[in-house]
Structure formats: C-alpha cells, structure tokens
N, C-alpha and C. Protein backbone atom coordinates (compact mmCIF):
# COMPACT_ATOMS: atom_id res chain seq x y z
N UNK A 1 0.78 -0.69 -0.21
CA UNK A 1 -0.23 0.52 -0.47
C UNK A 1 1.41 1.33 -0.28
N UNK A 2 1.79 1.12 1.28
CA UNK A 2 3.41 2.61 0.89
C UNK A 2 3.33 2.81 -0.46
N UNK A 3 4.14 2.11 -0.98
CA UNK A 3 4.66 1.69 -2.46
C UNK A 3 3.78 1.89 -2.91
N UNK A 4 3.23 1.23 -3.07
CA UNK A 4 2.02 2.14 -3.87
C UNK A 4 1.39 4.03 -4.28
N UNK A 5 1.76 4.59 -3.18
CA UNK A 5 1.50 5.11 -3.19
C UNK A 5 2.80 6.19 -3.48
N UNK A 6 3.82 5.77 -3.11
CA UNK A 6 4.87 6.67 -3.34
C UNK A 6 5.24 6.33 -4.98
N UNK A 7 4.74 5.18 -5.39
CA UNK A 7 4.53 5.63 -7.32
C UNK A 7 3.93 6.39 -7.72
N UNK A 8 2.67 6.02 -6.59
CA UNK A 8 1.35 7.22 -7.96
C UNK A 8 1.89 8.70 -7.71
N UNK A 9 2.75 9.20 -6.74
CA UNK A 9 3.07 10.46 -5.97
C UNK A 9 4.62 10.88 -7.63
N UNK A 10 5.88 10.04 -8.03
CA UNK A 10 6.59 9.69 -8.09
C UNK A 10 5.78 10.39 -9.42
N UNK A 11 4.58 8.91 -10.17
CA UNK A 11 4.31 9.64 -11.19
C UNK A 11 2.69 10.93 -11.72
N UNK A 12 3.00 11.44 -10.99
CA UNK A 12 1.62 12.46 -10.46
C UNK A 12 2.45 13.53 -10.81
N UNK A 13 3.72 13.34 -10.41
CA UNK A 13 5.15 14.39 -10.34
C UNK A 13 5.98 14.75 -11.67
N UNK A 14 5.74 13.13 -12.28
CA UNK A 14 5.89 13.10 -14.57
C UNK A 14 5.07 13.67 -14.95
N UNK A 15 3.99 13.09 -14.96
CA UNK A 15 2.46 14.15 -15.16
C UNK A 15 2.53 15.36 -15.18
N UNK A 16 2.72 16.05 -13.79
CA UNK A 16 2.51 17.36 -13.96
C UNK A 16 3.38 18.36 -14.43
N UNK A 17 5.18 17.49 -14.38
CA UNK A 17 6.23 18.11 -15.88
C UNK A 17 6.10 18.00 -17.15
N UNK A 18 5.49 16.84 -17.47
CA UNK A 18 4.91 16.37 -18.80
C UNK A 18 4.05 17.81 -19.31
N UNK A 19 2.25 17.45 -18.54
CA UNK A 19 1.29 18.77 -19.33
C UNK A 19 1.94 20.04 -19.42
N UNK A 20 3.46 19.68 -18.21
CA UNK A 20 3.43 21.89 -18.74
C UNK A 20 3.75 22.50 -19.72
N UNK A 21 4.38 21.87 -20.24
CA UNK A 21 4.82 21.84 -21.64
C UNK A 21 4.04 21.45 -22.59
N UNK A 22 3.07 20.67 -22.85
CA UNK A 22 2.00 19.51 -23.87
C UNK A 22 1.20 20.04 -23.68
N UNK A 23 0.86 19.87 -25.49
CA UNK A 23 -0.33 20.39 -25.81
C UNK A 23 -0.19 19.49 -27.27
N UNK A 24 -1.88 19.06 -26.91
CA UNK A 24 -2.76 18.68 -27.95
C UNK A 24 -2.95 18.47 -29.22
N UNK A 25 -2.37 17.81 -29.99
CA UNK A 25 -1.87 18.81 -32.52
C UNK A 25 -3.47 18.23 -32.41
N UNK A 26 -3.80 18.86 -33.68
CA UNK A 26 -5.19 18.40 -34.18
C UNK A 26 -4.58 18.44 -35.39
N UNK A 27 -5.25 17.54 -35.78
CA UNK A 27 -4.87 17.12 -36.92
C UNK A 27 -6.25 16.80 -38.30
N UNK A 28 -5.41 17.16 -38.88
CA UNK A 28 -7.55 17.02 -40.73
C UNK A 28 -7.76 16.14 -40.96
N UNK A 29 -6.50 14.69 -40.84
CA UNK A 29 -6.63 13.88 -41.90
C UNK A 29 -7.84 12.78 -40.45
N UNK A 30 -9.03 12.17 -41.91
CA UNK A 30 -9.37 11.17 -41.65
C UNK A 30 -9.51 10.59 -40.78
N UNK A 31 -9.86 9.79 -40.60
CA UNK A 31 -9.45 8.36 -38.75
C UNK A 31 -9.99 6.99 -39.44
N UNK A 32 -9.05 5.94 -39.47
CA UNK A 32 -9.22 4.82 -39.78
C UNK A 32 -8.86 3.75 -38.71
N UNK A 33 -7.80 4.30 -38.32
CA UNK A 33 -7.11 3.47 -36.59
C UNK A 33 -7.68 4.27 -35.09
N UNK A 34 -7.51 2.92 -34.17
CA UNK A 34 -8.37 3.34 -33.01
C UNK A 34 -7.86 2.98 -32.55
N UNK A 35 -6.87 3.73 -31.15
CA UNK A 35 -6.91 2.85 -29.98
C UNK A 35 -7.51 3.42 -28.79
N UNK A 36 -8.08 2.46 -27.64
CA UNK A 36 -9.21 3.01 -26.40
C UNK A 36 -8.73 1.99 -25.92
N UNK A 37 -7.97 3.24 -24.47
CA UNK A 37 -7.76 3.15 -23.37
C UNK A 37 -8.26 2.70 -22.03
N UNK A 38 -8.66 1.62 -21.81
CA UNK A 38 -10.02 1.60 -20.45
C UNK A 38 -9.43 1.38 -19.66
N UNK A 39 -10.65 1.55 -18.45
CA UNK A 39 -9.89 1.89 -16.95
C UNK A 39 -10.81 0.73 -16.45
N UNK A 40 -10.91 -0.77 -16.52
CA UNK A 40 -10.66 -1.14 -16.21
C UNK A 40 -11.99 -1.54 -14.12
N UNK A 41 -11.20 -0.73 -13.84
CA UNK A 41 -11.44 -0.25 -12.55
C UNK A 41 -13.56 0.05 -12.20
N UNK A 42 -13.67 0.60 -13.35
CA UNK A 42 -14.96 1.16 -14.10
C UNK A 42 -16.22 0.28 -14.93
N UNK A 43 -15.14 0.15 -15.76
CA UNK A 43 -15.74 0.13 -17.33
C UNK A 43 -14.92 -1.73 -17.55
N UNK A 44 -15.33 -2.49 -18.08
CA UNK A 44 -15.28 -4.25 -17.76
C UNK A 44 -16.00 -4.39 -19.45
N UNK A 45 -16.50 -3.02 -20.08
CA UNK A 45 -17.22 -4.20 -21.14
C UNK A 45 -16.76 -3.70 -22.42
N UNK A 46 -15.44 -3.88 -22.71
CA UNK A 46 -14.85 -3.23 -24.15
C UNK A 46 -15.40 -4.02 -25.05
N UNK A 47 -15.79 -5.28 -24.98
CA UNK A 47 -16.83 -6.20 -26.50
C UNK A 47 -17.39 -4.85 -26.45
N UNK A 48 -17.99 -4.65 -26.25
CA UNK A 48 -19.77 -3.63 -26.27
C UNK A 48 -18.78 -2.68 -26.79
N UNK A 49 -18.23 -2.43 -26.61
CA UNK A 49 -17.71 -0.11 -26.69
C UNK A 49 -16.66 -1.00 -28.34
N UNK A 50 -16.75 -1.89 -28.67
CA UNK A 50 -15.81 -2.01 -29.85
C UNK A 50 -17.05 -2.45 -31.20
N UNK A 51 -17.78 -2.75 -30.93
CA UNK A 51 -19.34 -3.48 -31.61
C UNK A 51 -19.85 -1.89 -32.25
N UNK A 52 -19.41 -1.72 -31.07
CA UNK A 52 -20.86 0.22 -30.86
C UNK A 52 -19.34 1.32 -32.17
N UNK A 53 -17.99 1.07 -32.09
CA UNK A 53 -17.50 1.59 -33.13
C UNK A 53 -17.91 1.37 -34.19
N UNK A 54 -17.30 -0.21 -34.40
CA UNK A 54 -17.82 -1.23 -35.53
C UNK A 54 -18.99 -1.12 -35.97
N UNK A 55 -19.95 -1.00 -35.27
CA UNK A 55 -21.35 -0.89 -35.59
C UNK A 55 -21.67 0.72 -36.61
N UNK A 56 -20.78 2.33 -36.34
CA UNK A 56 -20.92 2.90 -37.22
C UNK A 56 -19.56 3.50 -37.90
N UNK A 57 -18.96 1.68 -38.85
CA UNK A 57 -18.24 2.10 -39.63
C UNK A 57 -16.54 1.90 -39.12
N UNK A 58 -16.20 2.32 -38.15
CA UNK A 58 -14.39 1.73 -38.84
C UNK A 58 -14.35 0.31 -38.44
N UNK A 59 -13.92 0.05 -39.30
CA UNK A 59 -12.97 -1.47 -39.07
C UNK A 59 -12.45 -1.85 -37.02
N UNK A 60 -13.31 -3.18 -37.32
CA UNK A 60 -12.82 -4.05 -36.34
C UNK A 60 -10.75 -4.23 -36.22
N UNK A 61 -10.15 -4.56 -36.95
CA UNK A 61 -9.29 -4.22 -37.73
C UNK A 61 -8.52 -3.81 -37.38
N UNK A 62 -9.01 -2.57 -36.67
CA UNK A 62 -8.05 -1.51 -36.89
C UNK A 62 -8.14 -0.41 -35.42
N UNK A 63 -8.69 -1.43 -34.82
CA UNK A 63 -9.48 -1.31 -32.85
C UNK A 63 -7.94 -1.90 -32.22
N UNK A 64 -7.52 -1.16 -31.83
CA UNK A 64 -6.75 -1.61 -30.37
C UNK A 64 -7.61 -1.59 -29.62
N UNK A 65 -6.74 -1.99 -28.31
CA UNK A 65 -7.67 -1.72 -27.16
C UNK A 65 -6.74 -2.26 -26.25
N UNK A 66 -6.52 -0.93 -24.94
CA UNK A 66 -5.54 -1.24 -23.77
C UNK A 66 -6.84 -1.42 -22.62
N UNK A 67 -6.11 -1.86 -21.02
CA UNK A 67 -6.86 -1.97 -20.05
C UNK A 67 -5.95 -1.93 -18.98
N UNK A 68 -6.34 -0.87 -18.09
CA UNK A 68 -5.81 -0.88 -16.91
C UNK A 68 -6.73 -1.63 -16.16
N UNK A 69 -5.62 -2.26 -15.09
CA UNK A 69 -6.68 -3.47 -14.39
C UNK A 69 -4.80 -2.93 -13.30
N UNK A 70 -6.56 -2.32 -11.64
CA UNK A 70 -6.00 -2.28 -10.27
C UNK A 70 -5.02 -3.21 -9.96
N UNK A 71 -5.81 -4.93 -9.87
CA UNK A 71 -4.84 -6.54 -9.37
C UNK A 71 -5.28 -6.89 -10.60
N UNK A 72 -4.42 -7.97 -10.47
CA UNK A 72 -4.44 -9.46 -11.57
C UNK A 72 -4.26 -9.83 -10.56
N UNK A 73 -5.37 -11.07 -10.93
CA UNK A 73 -5.41 -12.19 -10.18
C UNK A 73 -4.51 -13.41 -10.40
N UNK A 74 -3.05 -14.36 -9.71
CA UNK A 74 -2.87 -15.30 -9.75
C UNK A 74 -3.23 -15.99 -10.97
N UNK A 75 -4.24 -16.53 -10.61
CA UNK A 75 -4.19 -17.53 -11.40
C UNK A 75 -5.65 -16.95 -13.36
N UNK A 76 -6.25 -15.55 -13.07
CA UNK A 76 -6.22 -15.13 -14.37
C UNK A 76 -5.55 -14.95 -15.64
N UNK A 77 -6.60 -15.60 -16.51
CA UNK A 77 -5.92 -15.66 -17.92
C UNK A 77 -6.18 -13.84 -18.17
N UNK A 78 -5.71 -13.00 -19.21
CA UNK A 78 -5.90 -12.36 -19.49
C UNK A 78 -5.29 -12.59 -21.84
N UNK A 79 -6.59 -12.40 -22.23
CA UNK A 79 -6.22 -12.36 -23.60
C UNK A 79 -5.70 -11.61 -24.23
N UNK A 80 -5.72 -9.77 -23.62
CA UNK A 80 -5.73 -8.48 -24.55
C UNK A 80 -4.94 -8.31 -23.76
N UNK A 81 -4.60 -7.08 -24.49
CA UNK A 81 -3.22 -5.93 -23.49
C UNK A 81 -4.07 -4.96 -22.33
N UNK A 82 -3.26 -5.28 -21.23
CA UNK A 82 -3.74 -4.99 -19.92
C UNK A 82 -2.91 -3.90 -19.45
N UNK A 83 -2.41 -3.95 -18.44
CA UNK A 83 -1.14 -3.49 -17.57
C UNK A 83 -1.70 -3.50 -16.51
N UNK A 84 -0.96 -3.45 -15.48
CA UNK A 84 -0.92 -2.89 -14.04
C UNK A 84 -0.21 -1.33 -13.35
N UNK A 85 0.14 -1.20 -12.32
CA UNK A 85 0.50 -0.40 -11.91
C UNK A 85 2.80 -1.02 -12.00
N UNK A 86 2.42 -2.32 -12.16
CA UNK A 86 3.72 -3.40 -11.82
C UNK A 86 4.95 -2.64 -13.18
N UNK A 87 3.82 -2.47 -13.68
CA UNK A 87 4.27 -2.84 -15.66
C UNK A 87 4.15 -1.34 -15.63
N UNK A 88 4.91 -0.09 -15.09
CA UNK A 88 5.35 0.64 -14.83
C UNK A 88 6.59 1.14 -14.25
N UNK A 89 7.81 1.68 -14.61
CA UNK A 89 8.70 1.41 -13.38
C UNK A 89 8.89 3.53 -13.14
N UNK A 90 9.20 3.16 -11.76
CA UNK A 90 9.16 4.34 -11.09
C UNK A 90 9.57 6.13 -12.07
N UNK A 91 10.52 5.69 -13.62
CA UNK A 91 10.80 7.10 -13.65
C UNK A 91 9.23 7.52 -14.86
N UNK A 92 8.77 6.07 -15.23
CA UNK A 92 7.14 6.04 -16.20
C UNK A 92 7.55 5.90 -16.81
N UNK A 93 8.32 4.82 -17.33
CA UNK A 93 8.62 4.39 -18.23
C UNK A 93 7.71 3.02 -18.37
N UNK A 94 7.29 2.10 -19.30
CA UNK A 94 6.12 1.83 -19.91
C UNK A 94 7.31 0.07 -19.36
N UNK A 95 7.36 -1.04 -18.62
CA UNK A 95 8.63 -2.48 -18.58
C UNK A 95 7.62 -2.64 -19.73
N UNK A 96 6.18 -3.05 -19.73
CA UNK A 96 5.63 -3.93 -20.80
C UNK A 96 5.63 -4.08 -21.93
N UNK A 97 6.07 -5.16 -22.73
CA UNK A 97 6.62 -4.67 -24.22
C UNK A 97 5.09 -4.10 -24.67
N UNK A 98 4.10 -4.47 -25.10
CA UNK A 98 2.84 -4.57 -25.80
C UNK A 98 2.44 -3.76 -25.27
N UNK A 99 1.79 -2.55 -23.94
CA UNK A 99 2.44 -1.81 -23.52
C UNK A 99 3.16 -0.82 -24.38
N UNK A 100 4.10 -0.65 -24.43
CA UNK A 100 5.39 0.73 -24.56
C UNK A 100 4.55 0.35 -26.42
N UNK A 101 4.12 -0.47 -26.62
CA UNK A 101 3.83 -0.72 -28.53
C UNK A 101 2.91 -0.34 -28.74
N UNK A 102 1.50 -0.46 -28.47
CA UNK A 102 0.19 0.42 -27.43
C UNK A 102 0.50 1.88 -27.72
N UNK A 103 1.42 1.80 -27.14
CA UNK A 103 1.83 3.62 -26.70
C UNK A 103 2.36 4.55 -27.72
N UNK A 104 3.39 3.46 -28.27
CA UNK A 104 3.66 4.38 -28.89
C UNK A 104 2.96 4.48 -31.14
N UNK A 105 1.54 3.62 -30.77
CA UNK A 105 1.58 3.30 -32.65
C UNK A 105 1.09 4.38 -32.50
N UNK A 106 1.28 4.96 -34.34
CA UNK A 106 0.42 6.08 -34.35
C UNK A 106 -1.09 6.61 -34.60
N UNK A 107 -2.15 6.34 -33.50
CA UNK A 107 -3.46 5.74 -34.19
C UNK A 107 -3.82 7.74 -34.56
N UNK A 108 -4.93 7.47 -35.50
CA UNK A 108 -5.65 8.43 -35.90
C UNK A 108 -6.54 8.61 -35.00
N UNK A 109 -6.78 8.58 -33.64
CA UNK A 109 -7.39 8.80 -33.02
C UNK A 109 -7.52 7.41 -31.04
N UNK A 110 -7.46 8.01 -30.07
CA UNK A 110 -6.66 7.48 -29.15
C UNK A 110 -8.65 7.98 -27.99
N UNK A 111 -9.13 6.81 -27.85
CA UNK A 111 -10.40 7.12 -26.67
C UNK A 111 -9.28 7.27 -25.82
N UNK A 112 -9.58 7.76 -24.71
CA UNK A 112 -9.63 7.21 -23.43
C UNK A 112 -10.39 7.34 -22.70
N UNK A 113 -11.10 6.54 -22.18
CA UNK A 113 -12.58 5.58 -22.08
C UNK A 113 -12.45 5.43 -20.74
N UNK A 114 -11.88 6.85 -20.06
CA UNK A 114 -12.42 6.70 -17.78
C UNK A 114 -12.59 7.76 -17.86
N UNK A 115 -13.43 8.20 -16.87
CA UNK A 115 -13.85 9.40 -16.33
C UNK A 115 -13.20 9.73 -14.96
N UNK A 116 -12.45 8.98 -14.29
CA UNK A 116 -11.74 9.15 -12.80
C UNK A 116 -9.28 9.22 -12.57
N UNK A 117 -8.94 10.40 -12.79
CA UNK A 117 -7.76 10.25 -12.85
C UNK A 117 -7.59 9.79 -11.72
N UNK A 118 -6.72 8.61 -13.18
CA UNK A 118 -6.17 7.28 -12.27
C UNK A 118 -4.90 8.51 -13.10
N UNK A 119 -3.32 7.77 -11.56
CA UNK A 119 -1.54 8.59 -13.11
C UNK A 119 -0.94 7.42 -13.64
N UNK A 120 -1.60 6.02 -13.31
CA UNK A 120 -0.74 4.71 -15.01
C UNK A 120 -1.43 5.68 -15.73
N UNK A 121 -2.83 5.80 -15.70
CA UNK A 121 -3.77 6.05 -17.55
C UNK A 121 -3.46 7.57 -17.53
N UNK A 122 -3.38 8.58 -16.83
CA UNK A 122 -2.73 9.73 -17.97
C UNK A 122 -1.43 9.59 -18.60
N UNK A 123 -0.10 8.76 -17.73
CA UNK A 123 0.58 8.86 -18.45
C UNK A 123 0.79 7.82 -19.31
N UNK A 124 -0.16 6.75 -19.83
CA UNK A 124 -0.28 5.93 -20.46
C UNK A 124 -1.16 7.15 -21.93
N UNK A 125 -1.92 8.46 -21.81
CA UNK A 125 -2.77 9.12 -22.36
C UNK A 125 -1.72 9.72 -22.85
N UNK A 126 -0.68 11.02 -22.03
CA UNK A 126 0.21 11.87 -22.39
C UNK A 126 1.36 11.10 -23.37
N UNK A 127 2.04 10.11 -23.03
CA UNK A 127 2.71 9.22 -23.96
C UNK A 127 2.36 8.65 -25.47
N UNK A 128 0.69 8.79 -24.91
CA UNK A 128 0.30 7.81 -26.79
C UNK A 128 0.60 8.97 -28.03
N UNK A 129 1.28 8.72 -28.97
CA UNK A 129 1.05 8.81 -29.54
C UNK A 129 0.28 9.45 -30.76
N UNK A 130 -0.60 9.34 -30.40
CA UNK A 130 -2.41 9.43 -31.15
C UNK A 130 -2.69 10.33 -31.49
N UNK A 131 -2.99 10.97 -33.09
CA UNK A 131 -2.66 12.20 -33.70
C UNK A 131 -3.82 12.75 -33.19
N UNK A 132 -5.11 12.30 -32.89
CA UNK A 132 -5.88 12.82 -32.51
C UNK A 132 -7.20 11.65 -30.99
N UNK A 133 -7.04 13.19 -29.90
CA UNK A 133 -7.13 12.41 -28.92
C UNK A 133 -8.81 12.81 -27.61
N UNK A 134 -9.86 11.74 -27.73
CA UNK A 134 -11.15 11.97 -27.51
C UNK A 134 -10.94 11.36 -25.87
N UNK A 135 -11.71 12.73 -24.99
CA UNK A 135 -11.93 10.99 -23.65
C UNK A 135 -12.98 12.22 -22.77
N UNK A 136 -12.81 12.17 -21.59
CA UNK A 136 -14.28 12.64 -20.39
C UNK A 136 -13.72 13.77 -20.20
N UNK A 137 -15.14 14.43 -20.47
CA UNK A 137 -14.64 16.08 -19.63
C UNK A 137 -14.53 16.22 -17.89
N UNK A 138 -14.83 15.51 -17.39
CA UNK A 138 -14.08 15.21 -16.48
C UNK A 138 -12.62 15.10 -15.87
N UNK A 139 -11.88 14.59 -17.02
CA UNK A 139 -10.88 14.59 -16.97
C UNK A 139 -9.69 15.65 -17.27
N UNK A 140 -8.87 15.37 -16.79
CA UNK A 140 -7.95 17.21 -16.97
C UNK A 140 -8.10 17.52 -18.27
N UNK A 141 -7.98 18.87 -18.18
CA UNK A 141 -8.56 19.23 -20.60
C UNK A 141 -6.89 19.66 -21.17
N UNK A 142 -6.91 19.46 -20.41
CA UNK A 142 -5.00 19.73 -21.34
C UNK A 142 -5.03 18.38 -22.21
N UNK A 143 -5.32 17.23 -21.67
CA UNK A 143 -4.67 15.78 -22.25
C UNK A 143 -5.39 15.73 -23.30
N UNK A 144 -7.14 15.80 -23.54
CA UNK A 144 -7.70 15.74 -25.31
C UNK A 144 -7.75 16.46 -25.55
N UNK A 145 -7.95 16.68 -26.91
CA UNK A 145 -8.36 17.49 -28.20
C UNK A 145 -9.53 17.48 -28.07
N UNK A 146 -10.26 16.82 -28.36
CA UNK A 146 -12.05 16.83 -27.61
C UNK A 146 -12.45 15.78 -26.97
N UNK A 147 -13.77 16.40 -25.56
CA UNK A 147 -13.97 16.31 -24.57
C UNK A 147 -15.93 15.67 -24.84
N UNK A 148 -16.25 14.38 -24.05
CA UNK A 148 -17.24 14.47 -23.89
C UNK A 148 -17.72 14.72 -23.08
N UNK A 149 -19.12 15.64 -22.72
CA UNK A 149 -19.46 14.57 -20.91
C UNK A 149 -20.70 13.91 -20.92
N UNK A 150 -20.44 12.50 -20.51
CA UNK A 150 -20.81 12.22 -19.77
C UNK A 150 -20.07 10.69 -19.21
N UNK A 151 -21.53 9.82 -19.07
CA UNK A 151 -20.48 8.91 -17.90
C UNK A 151 -20.15 7.29 -18.52
N UNK A 152 -19.35 6.88 -17.65
CA UNK A 152 -18.49 5.65 -17.90
C UNK A 152 -19.39 4.43 -18.59
N UNK A 153 -20.12 4.61 -17.48
CA UNK A 153 -21.31 3.71 -17.60
C UNK A 153 -22.26 3.20 -19.02
N UNK A 154 -22.63 4.76 -19.82
CA UNK A 154 -23.43 4.77 -20.34
C UNK A 154 -22.88 5.24 -21.88
N UNK A 155 -21.84 4.02 -22.47
CA UNK A 155 -20.81 3.78 -23.67
C UNK A 155 -21.62 3.99 -25.57
N UNK A 156 -22.94 3.54 -24.88
CA UNK A 156 -23.33 3.44 -26.35
C UNK A 156 -23.33 5.11 -25.90
N UNK A 157 -24.10 6.34 -25.33
CA UNK A 157 -24.22 7.41 -25.72
C UNK A 157 -23.11 7.80 -26.08
N UNK A 158 -21.88 7.80 -25.25
CA UNK A 158 -20.72 8.38 -25.46
C UNK A 158 -20.36 8.10 -27.39
N UNK A 159 -20.29 7.45 -27.55
CA UNK A 159 -19.77 6.34 -28.76
C UNK A 159 -20.94 7.38 -30.03
N UNK A 160 -22.19 7.66 -29.60
CA UNK A 160 -23.21 8.37 -30.69
C UNK A 160 -23.31 9.56 -30.38
N UNK A 161 -22.46 10.22 -29.47
CA UNK A 161 -21.52 11.61 -29.27
C UNK A 161 -20.24 11.67 -30.38
N UNK A 162 -19.94 10.83 -29.83
CA UNK A 162 -18.20 10.76 -30.63
C UNK A 162 -18.19 11.13 -32.13
N UNK A 163 -19.27 9.77 -32.44
CA UNK A 163 -19.75 9.71 -33.57
C UNK A 163 -20.06 11.17 -34.52
N UNK A 164 -20.92 11.55 -33.87
CA UNK A 164 -21.76 13.08 -34.36
C UNK A 164 -20.96 13.93 -34.84
N UNK A 165 -19.77 14.32 -33.54
CA UNK A 165 -19.76 15.48 -33.40
C UNK A 165 -18.12 15.12 -34.97
N UNK A 166 -17.46 13.89 -35.04
CA UNK A 166 -16.47 12.99 -35.71
C UNK A 166 -16.56 13.74 -36.88
N UNK A 167 -18.15 13.54 -37.63
CA UNK A 167 -18.83 13.36 -38.92
C UNK A 167 -18.84 15.25 -38.67
N UNK A 168 -19.67 16.30 -37.71
CA UNK A 168 -19.13 17.81 -37.73
C UNK A 168 -17.77 17.55 -38.82
N UNK A 169 -17.03 17.19 -37.79
CA UNK A 169 -15.27 17.73 -38.26
C UNK A 169 -15.04 16.80 -39.25
N UNK A 170 -15.76 16.06 -39.83
CA UNK A 170 -15.06 15.37 -40.84
C UNK A 170 -13.79 14.67 -40.57
N UNK A 171 -14.31 14.19 -40.11
CA UNK A 171 -12.88 12.62 -39.28
C UNK A 171 -13.24 11.47 -39.48
N UNK A 172 -14.67 11.03 -40.56
CA UNK A 172 -15.55 10.06 -40.23
C UNK A 172 -16.33 10.02 -41.95
C-alpha cells in the first residue's frame, strides 16, 4: 500500500512536468485506426464498446485496446493487452512490451475511456503518439483534443456523441 502511494506520487510528478509543456496537436486526417484506453475498475464491457464503434463504420481490424487493471489475480488469464502499476517503472517508463508498443503506435484517434484521473491512465494518455485524442470532460482538459460530457457506464451515448461530432469535423 505504501509503495503504491510512493509510485503514484512519482508518477503524478512526472505527469505534472509533462503537462506543463504539453499541447495536443489537432490533425485534419480521416480516422482509420483507433486506440482505446480503458480503466477496467469502472468499465469492463470492452467488447460492446468495440461493437458500437464497428456499428458506426470503423473496421474492427483497426481497433486496438489497452486496459488498466488495479490487480490481476494469480490464476487469471487475460487474452488482451493490459497493464497494472507494476508494469510502469518509477521513472514513468512502461516495462511491458505490448503496452509500450500500443503507446508508440500512431493511431488516428485515441479514446481515453475513463472518467476518474489515475496516474497510470494519465501517463498512458500523455505518452501516446495518437494524432487525435478524445476523452471525458471530467478528466484534465489539457490531455485531449476533444472532450465529451458523459458517464463511463453509458458507452452507447458516448459513442453516438463521438460519431456525431466526428462527422461534423469531417473525420469520418
């Protein structure tokens, strides 16, 4: 518990330093590839989120997800890309290969699907090489290009609002 506190403190310091000069860059390209960063503490229905995106015209092959889990049980087998606090060094570097690969991939859009600020999630959003970042309005305003005021549990509402505004912005 104490180590978690120290690590979060160090990560928050890194995030604060990164945010001081951070500006998301707007891009006018059409969205083909999508990365989704999910906090599984509050939302675990990632399949329905993906199916909502597919129903709105985004190819399933172009969607990748990264999930943050507070804890992974010893006998739990996870088939998709995920990370925990243990996969982040004290200096803010992702030690897990598939997570680092996700972060370094230049997605056309990153959906930060969490509405409570947690240091590991904020760090992943900041370090992502995505061209257009979308998230919830309840999270730090400096992180995303576009914010939607909604709740995590209402994923259909979030996706419909997102698609509506992406069409207005000529991104899809």
